[in-house]
Amino acid sequence: MDLRFRDAKPTDEERAAVDDLLGPPASAWTGGSRTDADLRMAVRAEEARDQLLPALHAVNDRVGWISEGALDYICRRLNVPPSEAYGVATFYSLLSVEERPKRVLHVCTDLACQAKGSKDVCDRVRERFGPPGKDWQESPCLGLCERAPAALALEAGVPHRAEVYAPATPDTITTITGTAPGTNGHAPAVHVAGETPVKEAVPQSGDPGLVLLRRIGQVDPASLDDYRAAGGYTALRRAFELGPAGVIREVLESGLVGRGGAAFPTGRKWEATARQPDHPHYLVCNADESEPGTFKDRVVMEGDPYALIEAMTVAAYATGCSKGYLYIRGEYPRATARLQHAIATARSRGLLGDDILGKGLSFDIELRRGAGAYICGEETAIFNSIEGRRGEPRSKPPFPVEKGLFGKPTVVNNVETLVNVLPVLERGAQAYAAAEPKLFCVSGAVERPGVYELTFGATLRELLDLAGTTGTTRAVLLGGAAGAFVTDLDIPLTFEGTRNAGATLGSGVVLVIDDSVDLKALLLRIAEFFRDESCGQCVPCRVGTVRQEEALHRLTRRVDPNEPRRDDDPDLVLLREVGQTMRDASICGLGQTAWNAVESAIDRLGVFK
């Protein structure tokens, strides 16, 4: 792709998709018709690069792919060099710069789905459409692990349509690959095959002891009145009583730490952002939940969207933010629709916008959809994605609290972290700390998969007793693809307890593996995942993830798979060297953790030995 504009022209449909988002072009310099004024003076278009990803989505959603003419028109509208826009468009797996059908099927082949038979689903799709390509694709985790195996059909049009199928069995493959009926409306239409209620993802639904999950399945997620009747906006009113500094003090005293895996103290992050003299401050909710096996944030957003809106408002009040971005996975159509409705309703009722609840707070939320990139879950990669750049991590320092989104102080928290702020304010810091809740995503060989809420300190065995294991538990993968396999079921589910056991809580993934699962195939899928999702920015990760996968393939293809391996086996030695290099030298957590699960499987489960 050249740095210069080409002669390709957008179709009327492509032009309309962009103009519906950005409005009509103001002059020839931004894609409009040439006028005498344009000839007399060339005025540089206003910088609007942060609209690049939404504009790419607009065309992709309406047409099904992004042509050279459409990309050229977007670049003119936003004053972005074509080569840079092409780099962004090709970064994301849900976007395409090659012509393809309007309807594309994405079949999850990641860990939970693989363990539940996604290979059979792929084989049936392959019989109908041939190898993966334009009509269908093998997909990383779709965040539907409690109903694995899963598939997602995306269909371009006005409006664009998303159909979620879970479980997607070979017997239902005709329905999955069929043509979806048309729909009416202006928001993205979402059809969930079987219309599984979100409460089915919460086996504990209705338990009076729940804190974070108490409303899911009990309250209409679309109704703001129901949310308020069930205690909604109590925390925000309490925040106004305490003042910004008082809110931060409560969060600090509660001991709340981030739930995305890093476990950084939330109060310290908020305090550091609030103290920054540079303005404006920004709030980013990281809802790009892409760790294989993770689906807790999706369940919260689908089942209790107003809780997240309220929590973001509290965070904005405490840290001095007037604008918040809610960055959600492109693979979460129902959660996206629920949040769009919740944001619009809250805004119309005076709970977003100017002078919220008459307290002088001005704060609003913009929803941004990701487009299929695991790396955008990294806190600085998410900034680049919002700003219209490739979703690559930034070097730190400077840290986000000093220089984050658009170069301004920014606080970033994930969904679970934010909704934990509500009970901190409702119950008080001391009461919260005495029984701090944590969400776990349980899937695999269990009778009742789903999102579970336990207090910190419960053991893995207690969690599995709630979920009900099926057969013999061979191992449990804690923390997802970036986590580790464990066999000790008496590990306390705390950050310290799992760390002492050589594992991590990570994002709360608990994938139960029984004897029916091919562990070597599972490890290969983990290696393929990290190879595919590496952004390629740093050499240790870009090269290391490829070498890791190659070594695992060689080990798996040995003539006698049961032949014992020596510790000095060349491929095992290579795996350890590559893994250590990625851990020590990669720029972000993706490369630093890409070897964890493989290492634990070799050392603790005896795979390849």
XYZ file of C-alpha atoms in Angstrom:
609
model
C 0.000 0.000 0.000
C 1.395 3.377 -1.079
C 1.714 6.456 1.066
C -0.126 8.328 -1.700
C -3.800 8.261 -2.586
C -4.782 5.983 -5.463
C -7.372 6.412 -8.202
C -9.767 3.835 -6.725
C -13.228 5.186 -5.966
C -15.638 4.074 -3.256
C -19.012 2.668 -4.199
C -22.120 4.603 -3.228
C -22.734 2.052 -0.475
C -19.231 2.455 0.942
C -19.427 6.240 0.784
C -22.804 6.198 2.549
C -21.448 3.962 5.325
C -18.636 6.429 6.078
C -20.812 9.533 5.729
C -23.432 8.082 8.085
C -20.704 7.901 10.725
C -18.735 11.080 10.043
C -21.347 13.282 8.383
C -21.022 14.683 4.842
C -17.557 15.877 3.770
C -16.993 19.595 4.220
C -14.747 20.103 1.184
C -12.845 18.390 -1.590
C -9.926 18.000 0.791
C -12.017 15.559 2.804
C -13.606 13.667 -0.069
C -16.340 16.091 -1.147
C -16.935 17.910 -4.433
C -14.389 20.486 -5.547
C -15.390 24.148 -5.164
C -13.765 27.480 -5.998
C -12.950 27.933 -2.340
C -11.028 24.661 -2.361
C -8.957 25.871 -5.324
C -8.101 29.169 -3.670
C -6.841 27.786 -0.398
C -5.860 24.333 0.781
C -6.834 23.903 4.403
C -5.595 20.839 6.253
C -8.464 18.677 7.451
C -9.145 18.659 11.172
C -7.396 15.806 12.904
C -9.906 13.037 13.499
C -7.762 9.950 13.384
C -9.435 8.399 16.408
C -12.447 7.741 14.149
C -10.401 5.401 11.928
C -11.436 2.113 13.547
C -15.139 3.126 13.746
C -14.994 4.107 10.054
C -13.427 0.777 9.106
C -16.141 -0.963 11.118
C -18.812 1.077 9.328
C -17.739 -0.143 5.900
C -17.000 -3.693 6.995
C -20.384 -3.938 8.750
C -22.316 -2.695 5.721
C -20.409 -4.267 2.819
C -18.576 -7.187 4.406
C -15.080 -6.044 3.440
C -13.020 -2.863 2.920
C -12.086 -2.149 -0.688
C -9.206 0.045 -1.813
C -11.685 2.721 -2.824
C -13.371 2.645 0.579
C -10.016 2.820 2.364
C -8.960 5.746 0.175
C -12.190 7.596 0.991
C -11.779 6.980 4.729
C -8.206 8.293 4.533
C -9.323 11.470 2.787
C -12.074 12.041 5.323
C -9.742 11.569 8.296
C -6.500 12.874 6.776
C -4.703 9.592 7.454
C -1.951 8.309 5.111
C -3.245 5.281 3.150
C -0.299 3.114 4.165
C -1.031 3.695 7.856
C -4.759 3.049 7.441
C -3.947 -0.165 5.591
C -1.713 -1.202 8.487
C -4.614 -0.699 10.889
C -7.187 -2.444 8.664
C -4.990 -5.526 8.312
C -4.169 -5.668 12.034
C -7.596 -6.928 13.098
C -8.986 -10.400 12.370
C -12.630 -9.311 12.050
C -11.839 -6.824 9.258
C -10.988 -7.824 5.706
C -9.353 -5.920 2.846
C -10.108 -8.784 0.465
C -13.526 -9.392 -1.052
C -15.554 -12.028 0.756
C -19.203 -13.032 1.250
C -21.403 -10.788 3.363
C -21.956 -13.639 5.806
C -18.889 -15.158 7.479
C -18.937 -17.917 10.077
C -16.372 -17.911 12.909
C -15.984 -21.284 14.642
C -14.164 -21.187 17.968
C -11.289 -23.664 18.159
C -9.764 -22.397 21.380
C -9.193 -24.243 24.641
C -12.670 -24.753 26.116
C -14.263 -25.367 22.722
C -11.493 -27.725 21.657
C -12.010 -29.718 24.835
C -15.740 -29.909 24.019
C -15.452 -31.110 20.422
C -15.023 -28.068 18.190
C -13.022 -30.254 15.797
C -16.203 -32.118 14.838
C -17.957 -28.819 14.133
C -15.045 -27.630 11.980
C -14.999 -30.928 10.079
C -18.690 -30.540 9.203
C -18.214 -26.921 8.090
C -15.187 -27.965 6.053
C -17.314 -30.557 4.244
C -19.688 -27.816 3.111
C -17.384 -24.854 2.433
C -13.941 -26.368 2.039
C -10.891 -25.194 4.009
C -11.075 -22.057 6.168
C -10.926 -18.871 4.147
C -13.547 -16.417 3.011
C -16.770 -18.229 3.950
C -15.653 -19.366 7.377
C -12.739 -19.029 9.736
C -11.335 -20.837 12.724
C -11.599 -18.357 15.570
C -9.840 -17.754 18.873
C -11.990 -17.780 22.016
C -15.436 -16.222 21.529
C -16.035 -15.883 25.273
C -18.858 -18.449 25.281
C -16.915 -21.140 27.130
C -19.790 -22.127 29.422
C -21.695 -23.266 26.326
C -18.797 -24.664 24.309
C -18.337 -25.370 21.475
C -19.412 -22.033 20.040
C -19.726 -20.269 16.696
C -20.461 -16.694 15.636
C -21.937 -15.711 12.257
C -21.430 -12.083 11.198
C -23.518 -10.789 8.300
C -22.995 -7.387 6.676
C -25.934 -5.191 5.786
C -28.187 -2.426 7.102
C -28.247 -3.136 9.946
C -25.434 -5.640 10.215
C -26.363 -8.871 11.943
C -24.666 -11.159 14.419
C -25.820 -14.653 15.299
C -24.353 -16.517 18.246
C -24.590 -20.316 18.313
C -23.690 -22.076 21.527
C -23.461 -24.946 21.823
C -22.668 -25.435 18.146
C -22.839 -29.176 17.528
C -22.405 -31.003 14.217
C -26.143 -31.752 14.324
C -26.978 -28.025 14.164
C -24.448 -27.149 11.483
C -27.128 -26.664 8.804
C -28.723 -23.928 10.910
C -25.389 -22.298 11.578
C -24.399 -22.086 7.927
C -27.831 -21.152 6.657
C -28.825 -17.678 5.532
C -30.112 -15.507 8.332
C -33.492 -13.820 7.896
C -33.510 -10.043 7.551
C -34.220 -7.691 10.437
C -35.317 -4.096 10.839
C -33.902 -1.370 13.060
C -30.949 0.938 13.355
C -28.856 -0.807 16.027
C -26.874 -3.961 15.248
C -29.348 -6.837 15.268
C -28.370 -9.689 17.540
C -29.900 -13.125 17.289
C -28.859 -15.704 19.863
C -29.671 -19.205 18.680
C -31.771 -20.956 21.298
C -32.144 -17.585 23.130
C -30.215 -18.775 26.166
C -30.917 -16.395 29.078
C -27.817 -14.846 30.609
C -28.828 -16.289 34.008
C -27.910 -19.731 32.637
C -24.296 -18.580 32.731
C -24.586 -17.992 36.497
C -25.324 -21.318 38.249
C -25.551 -19.474 41.580
C -28.229 -17.065 40.274
C -30.702 -16.214 43.027
C -28.283 -16.962 45.880
C -28.875 -14.191 48.465
C -25.180 -14.169 49.368
C -24.054 -12.928 45.941
C -22.598 -9.440 45.653
C -21.347 -8.816 42.117
C -23.765 -11.243 40.466
C -26.815 -10.600 42.620
C -28.876 -8.853 39.932
C -28.033 -11.148 37.017
C -31.046 -13.262 36.153
C -33.148 -11.453 38.757
C -33.470 -8.008 37.165
C -34.367 -7.010 33.587
C -30.999 -5.843 32.185
C -32.745 -3.406 29.828
C -34.668 -1.595 32.574
C -33.040 1.310 34.384
C -36.001 1.449 36.757
C -35.498 -2.196 37.733
C -31.800 -1.546 38.279
C -32.483 1.402 40.579
C -35.166 -0.546 42.465
C -32.533 -3.235 43.112
C -30.090 -0.780 44.682
C -28.666 0.817 41.565
C -27.042 4.261 41.870
C -26.752 3.952 45.659
C -22.970 3.893 45.241
C -22.910 7.032 43.091
C -24.980 8.933 45.632
C -22.607 7.764 48.360
C -19.680 8.933 46.216
C -21.162 12.434 46.014
C -21.438 12.451 49.825
C -17.789 11.437 50.256
C -16.311 13.658 47.557
C -13.562 12.595 45.102
C -10.840 12.287 47.743
C -13.158 10.342 50.047
C -14.015 7.877 47.285
C -10.339 7.257 46.583
C -9.700 6.794 50.304
C -12.453 4.166 50.537
C -11.062 2.283 47.532
C -7.554 2.398 49.003
C -8.722 1.124 52.397
C -10.747 -1.673 50.796
C -7.584 -3.200 49.343
C -9.237 -3.610 45.933
C -6.736 -4.651 43.256
C -7.134 -5.019 39.516
C -8.940 -8.127 38.333
C -7.357 -8.313 34.887
C -4.337 -10.269 36.100
C -1.760 -7.679 37.169
C -3.432 -7.115 40.596
C -2.265 -3.484 40.844
C -3.985 -1.562 43.691
C -6.943 0.271 42.172
C -6.893 3.113 44.693
C -3.257 3.913 43.964
C -3.992 4.101 40.251
C -6.959 6.405 40.832
C -5.011 8.599 43.257
C -2.094 8.998 40.847
C -4.427 9.980 37.997
C -6.415 12.445 40.093
C -3.216 14.253 41.165
C -2.012 14.926 37.615
C -2.161 18.652 36.772
C -2.440 18.033 33.028
C -6.021 17.948 31.712
C -8.274 16.497 30.439
C -8.169 13.169 32.240
C -9.599 10.089 30.530
C -11.197 6.909 31.816
C -10.934 3.686 29.801
C -12.922 0.585 30.670
C -11.072 -2.406 29.271
C -13.852 -4.783 28.181
C -11.672 -6.440 25.530
C -11.908 -9.742 27.374
C -9.916 -12.022 25.078
C -8.037 -14.447 27.333
C -9.094 -17.978 26.263
C -11.502 -19.374 28.822
C -12.620 -15.964 30.138
C -16.244 -14.824 29.960
C -17.082 -13.172 33.308
C -17.035 -9.623 31.943
C -19.362 -10.649 29.104
C -21.858 -12.069 31.595
C -21.751 -8.895 33.722
C -22.228 -6.648 30.683
C -25.097 -8.738 29.320
C -26.811 -9.268 32.656
C -26.129 -6.046 34.585
C -25.030 -3.311 32.142
C -26.148 -0.372 34.292
C -23.792 -1.511 37.053
C -20.857 -0.904 34.734
C -22.215 2.498 33.683
C -22.610 3.519 37.330
C -19.156 2.214 38.256
C -17.526 4.140 35.410
C -19.335 7.284 36.570
C -18.002 6.814 40.110
C -14.464 6.298 38.764
C -14.747 9.403 36.592
C -15.950 11.484 39.546
C -13.064 10.331 41.727
C -10.344 10.869 39.130
C -11.599 14.032 37.412
C -12.516 12.515 34.048
C -15.136 14.086 31.799
C -14.909 11.472 29.058
C -14.846 7.701 29.272
C -14.256 5.074 26.612
C -15.749 1.621 26.966
C -13.669 -0.611 24.689
C -15.536 -3.870 24.101
C -14.660 -7.009 22.146
C -15.968 -7.134 18.598
C -16.994 -10.741 19.307
C -19.533 -9.654 21.961
C -22.602 -8.565 19.929
C -25.221 -9.035 22.632
C -23.169 -7.258 25.297
C -22.556 -4.421 22.819
C -26.280 -4.028 22.147
C -27.114 -4.101 25.857
C -24.510 -1.443 26.642
C -25.574 0.790 23.746
C -29.097 0.731 25.133
C -27.925 1.310 28.720
C -25.712 4.260 27.779
C -28.476 5.898 25.725
C -31.029 5.378 28.505
C -28.722 6.695 31.236
C -27.976 9.747 29.094
C -31.666 10.434 28.479
C -32.399 10.177 32.215
C -29.663 12.598 33.289
C -27.281 9.919 34.572
C -24.707 10.675 31.886
C -23.900 14.044 30.331
C -23.940 17.418 32.073
C -24.768 17.985 35.735
C -25.379 14.339 36.685
C -27.956 14.091 39.504
C -27.674 17.851 39.894
C -24.194 17.529 41.436
C -22.249 19.413 38.770
C -20.524 16.302 37.395
C -20.163 16.218 33.613
C -19.253 12.811 32.261
C -20.153 10.796 29.194
C -19.214 7.411 27.770
C -18.321 6.476 24.206
C -18.552 2.816 23.258
C -15.724 1.583 21.041
C -15.774 -1.851 19.438
C -12.597 -3.839 19.048
C -12.120 -5.845 15.876
C -10.443 -9.076 16.927
C -7.023 -8.571 18.543
C -6.038 -10.206 21.850
C -3.176 -7.767 22.286
C -5.616 -4.849 22.600
C -6.397 -6.085 26.099
C -2.994 -4.652 27.087
C -3.585 -1.242 28.645
C -1.410 0.790 26.280
C -2.315 -1.165 23.141
C -5.923 -0.200 23.842
C -4.877 3.479 23.667
C -3.351 2.994 20.232
C -6.463 1.206 19.032
C -8.772 3.999 20.217
C -6.471 6.620 18.680
C -6.701 4.925 15.264
C -3.323 3.191 15.258
C -2.240 -0.425 15.226
C -2.971 -2.012 18.589
C 0.643 -2.385 19.674
C 1.805 -1.905 23.283
C 3.796 1.162 24.228
C 6.999 1.214 26.218
C 6.641 2.297 29.842
C 7.426 4.759 31.389
C 5.635 7.073 30.921
C 2.792 5.226 32.611
C -0.858 5.729 31.650
C -1.594 7.781 34.792
C 0.938 10.331 33.494
C 0.589 10.071 29.734
C -2.039 7.700 28.386
C -4.858 8.148 25.889
C -4.192 11.118 23.570
C -1.115 11.830 25.692
C -3.206 12.740 28.748
C -3.491 11.186 32.249
C -5.650 8.064 31.940
C -7.068 5.522 34.356
C -7.655 2.043 32.912
C -9.679 -0.640 34.685
C -11.406 -3.773 33.483
C -15.079 -4.582 33.962
C -14.787 -6.728 37.092
C -12.518 -4.216 38.809
C -14.952 -1.373 38.189
C -18.093 -3.188 39.351
C -16.266 -4.087 42.583
C -16.174 -0.370 43.410
C -19.950 -0.361 43.914
C -19.999 -2.715 46.941
C -16.959 -0.886 48.352
C -19.066 2.273 48.589
C -22.336 0.544 49.430
C -20.949 -1.594 52.263
C -17.924 0.426 53.328
C -14.249 -0.419 52.888
C -13.894 -2.541 56.020
C -16.982 -4.684 55.392
C -15.944 -5.182 51.783
C -12.395 -6.214 52.713
C -13.739 -8.758 55.222
C -15.508 -10.697 52.451
C -13.980 -9.593 49.166
C -15.731 -11.206 46.164
C -13.966 -12.692 43.132
C -15.443 -14.018 39.892
C -14.250 -17.273 38.305
C -14.942 -18.604 34.817
C -15.388 -22.360 35.135
C -15.538 -24.501 31.993
C -14.403 -27.858 30.652
C -15.173 -31.172 32.356
C -17.754 -29.893 34.843
C -21.494 -30.451 35.222
C -22.406 -26.797 35.753
C -20.040 -24.500 33.820
C -20.448 -20.775 34.258
C -19.380 -17.718 36.237
C -19.038 -18.316 39.975
C -18.614 -15.796 42.767
C -16.590 -16.753 45.829
C -14.786 -14.780 48.491
C -11.011 -14.698 48.319
C -9.501 -17.587 50.229
C -11.838 -20.349 49.055
C -9.943 -23.319 47.648
C -9.985 -24.662 44.124
C -11.613 -27.824 45.468
C -14.498 -25.824 46.941
C -15.053 -24.131 43.588
C -15.050 -27.425 41.706
C -17.461 -28.926 44.238
C -19.898 -26.160 43.322
C -19.428 -26.769 39.605
C -19.484 -30.565 39.889
C -16.665 -32.331 38.062
C -17.361 -35.055 35.525
C -15.064 -38.050 35.487
C -11.480 -37.910 36.686
C -9.882 -34.487 36.862
C -6.431 -34.749 35.339
C -5.462 -31.097 35.707
C -6.864 -27.589 35.925
C -5.657 -24.708 33.803
C -5.680 -21.565 35.955
C -5.465 -18.164 34.285
C -6.154 -19.204 30.683
C -3.584 -19.585 27.917
C -1.289 -17.224 29.836
C -1.698 -19.253 33.029
C -0.484 -22.629 34.261
C -1.694 -26.186 34.807
C -2.091 -27.362 38.401
C -3.045 -30.684 39.981
C -3.331 -29.611 43.634
C -7.019 -28.874 44.244
C -6.407 -27.435 47.709
C -4.744 -24.285 46.388
C -6.310 -21.197 48.001
C -7.794 -18.985 45.299
C -5.921 -15.825 46.193
C -3.221 -13.963 44.310
C -0.656 -15.044 46.887
C -1.899 -18.632 47.115
C -1.744 -19.282 43.403
C 1.600 -17.501 43.124
C 3.065 -19.761 45.796
C 1.802 -22.760 43.819
C 3.611 -21.555 40.698
C 0.392 -20.458 38.991
C -1.715 -17.311 38.666
C -5.320 -16.287 39.108
C -4.994 -14.170 35.996
C -8.425 -13.240 34.710
C -10.150 -15.977 36.731
C -10.070 -18.830 34.205
C -10.619 -22.313 35.644
C -10.570 -24.853 32.799
C -10.999 -28.421 34.061
C -9.225 -31.104 32.031
C -10.142 -34.786 32.233
C -8.614 -37.877 30.611
C -10.602 -37.415 27.399
C -8.636 -34.293 26.433
C -5.538 -34.599 24.250
C -3.078 -32.462 26.198
C -0.560 -32.321 23.374
C -3.195 -30.947 21.023
C -4.223 -28.461 23.705
C -0.661 -27.222 24.090
C -0.367 -26.869 20.322
C -3.513 -24.741 20.317
C -2.035 -22.513 23.021
C 1.144 -22.104 20.979
C -0.848 -21.352 17.816
C -2.885 -18.793 19.717
C 0.154 -16.839 20.884
C 1.769 -17.043 17.445
C -1.378 -15.646 15.810
C -1.985 -12.949 18.424
C 1.578 -11.619 18.702
C 1.539 -8.077 17.344
C 5.050 -8.594 15.955
C 6.471 -5.427 17.466
C 9.292 -7.040 19.468
C 11.629 -9.790 18.275
C 11.503 -12.077 21.358
C 7.751 -12.518 21.024
C 7.490 -12.359 17.227
C 10.142 -15.021 16.697
C 9.785 -16.884 19.984
C 6.092 -17.744 19.584
C 6.833 -19.225 16.148
C 9.798 -21.267 17.401
C 7.714 -22.515 20.352
C 4.992 -23.785 18.034
C 7.510 -25.408 15.685
C 9.196 -27.288 18.544
C 5.830 -28.524 19.860
C 4.876 -29.745 16.400
C 8.125 -31.708 16.150
C 7.601 -33.258 19.578
C 4.017 -34.198 18.708
C 4.938 -35.782 15.365
C 7.475 -38.233 16.815
C 6.932 -41.770 15.483
C 6.415 -43.214 18.953
C 4.536 -40.650 21.050
C 4.998 -42.802 24.169
C 8.768 -42.908 23.906
C 10.294 -41.294 27.023
C 12.020 -37.968 26.454
C 15.249 -37.041 28.133
C 15.641 -33.642 29.772
C 18.375 -32.888 27.224
C 16.075 -33.593 24.255
C 16.989 -30.815 21.756
C 13.412 -29.634 21.334
C 12.732 -29.545 25.070
C 15.963 -27.588 25.584
C 14.967 -25.216 22.788
C 11.522 -24.715 24.308
C 13.024 -23.744 27.658
C 15.528 -21.349 26.108
C 12.926 -19.687 23.898
C 10.426 -19.522 26.751
C 12.883 -17.883 29.116
C 13.914 -15.361 26.460
C 10.281 -14.404 25.794
C 9.650 -14.063 29.521
C 12.696 -11.861 30.093
C 12.768 -9.687 26.984
C 9.261 -9.262 25.550
C 7.780 -5.780 25.706
C 4.426 -6.822 27.165
C 2.595 -9.587 28.984
C 1.718 -11.558 25.858
C 5.272 -12.651 25.166
C 6.168 -12.747 28.845
C 3.488 -15.367 29.571
C 3.389 -17.298 26.271
C 5.554 -20.094 27.721
C 3.802 -20.473 31.095
C 1.191 -23.114 30.254
C 3.587 -25.159 28.124
C 6.243 -25.117 30.838
C 3.797 -26.226 33.533
C 2.417 -29.038 31.360
C 5.905 -30.422 30.738
C 7.091 -30.108 34.332
C 3.916 -31.024 36.251
C 1.965 -33.252 33.892
C 4.865 -35.009 32.211
C 3.766 -34.129 28.695
C 6.456 -35.040 26.113
C 8.431 -36.921 28.763
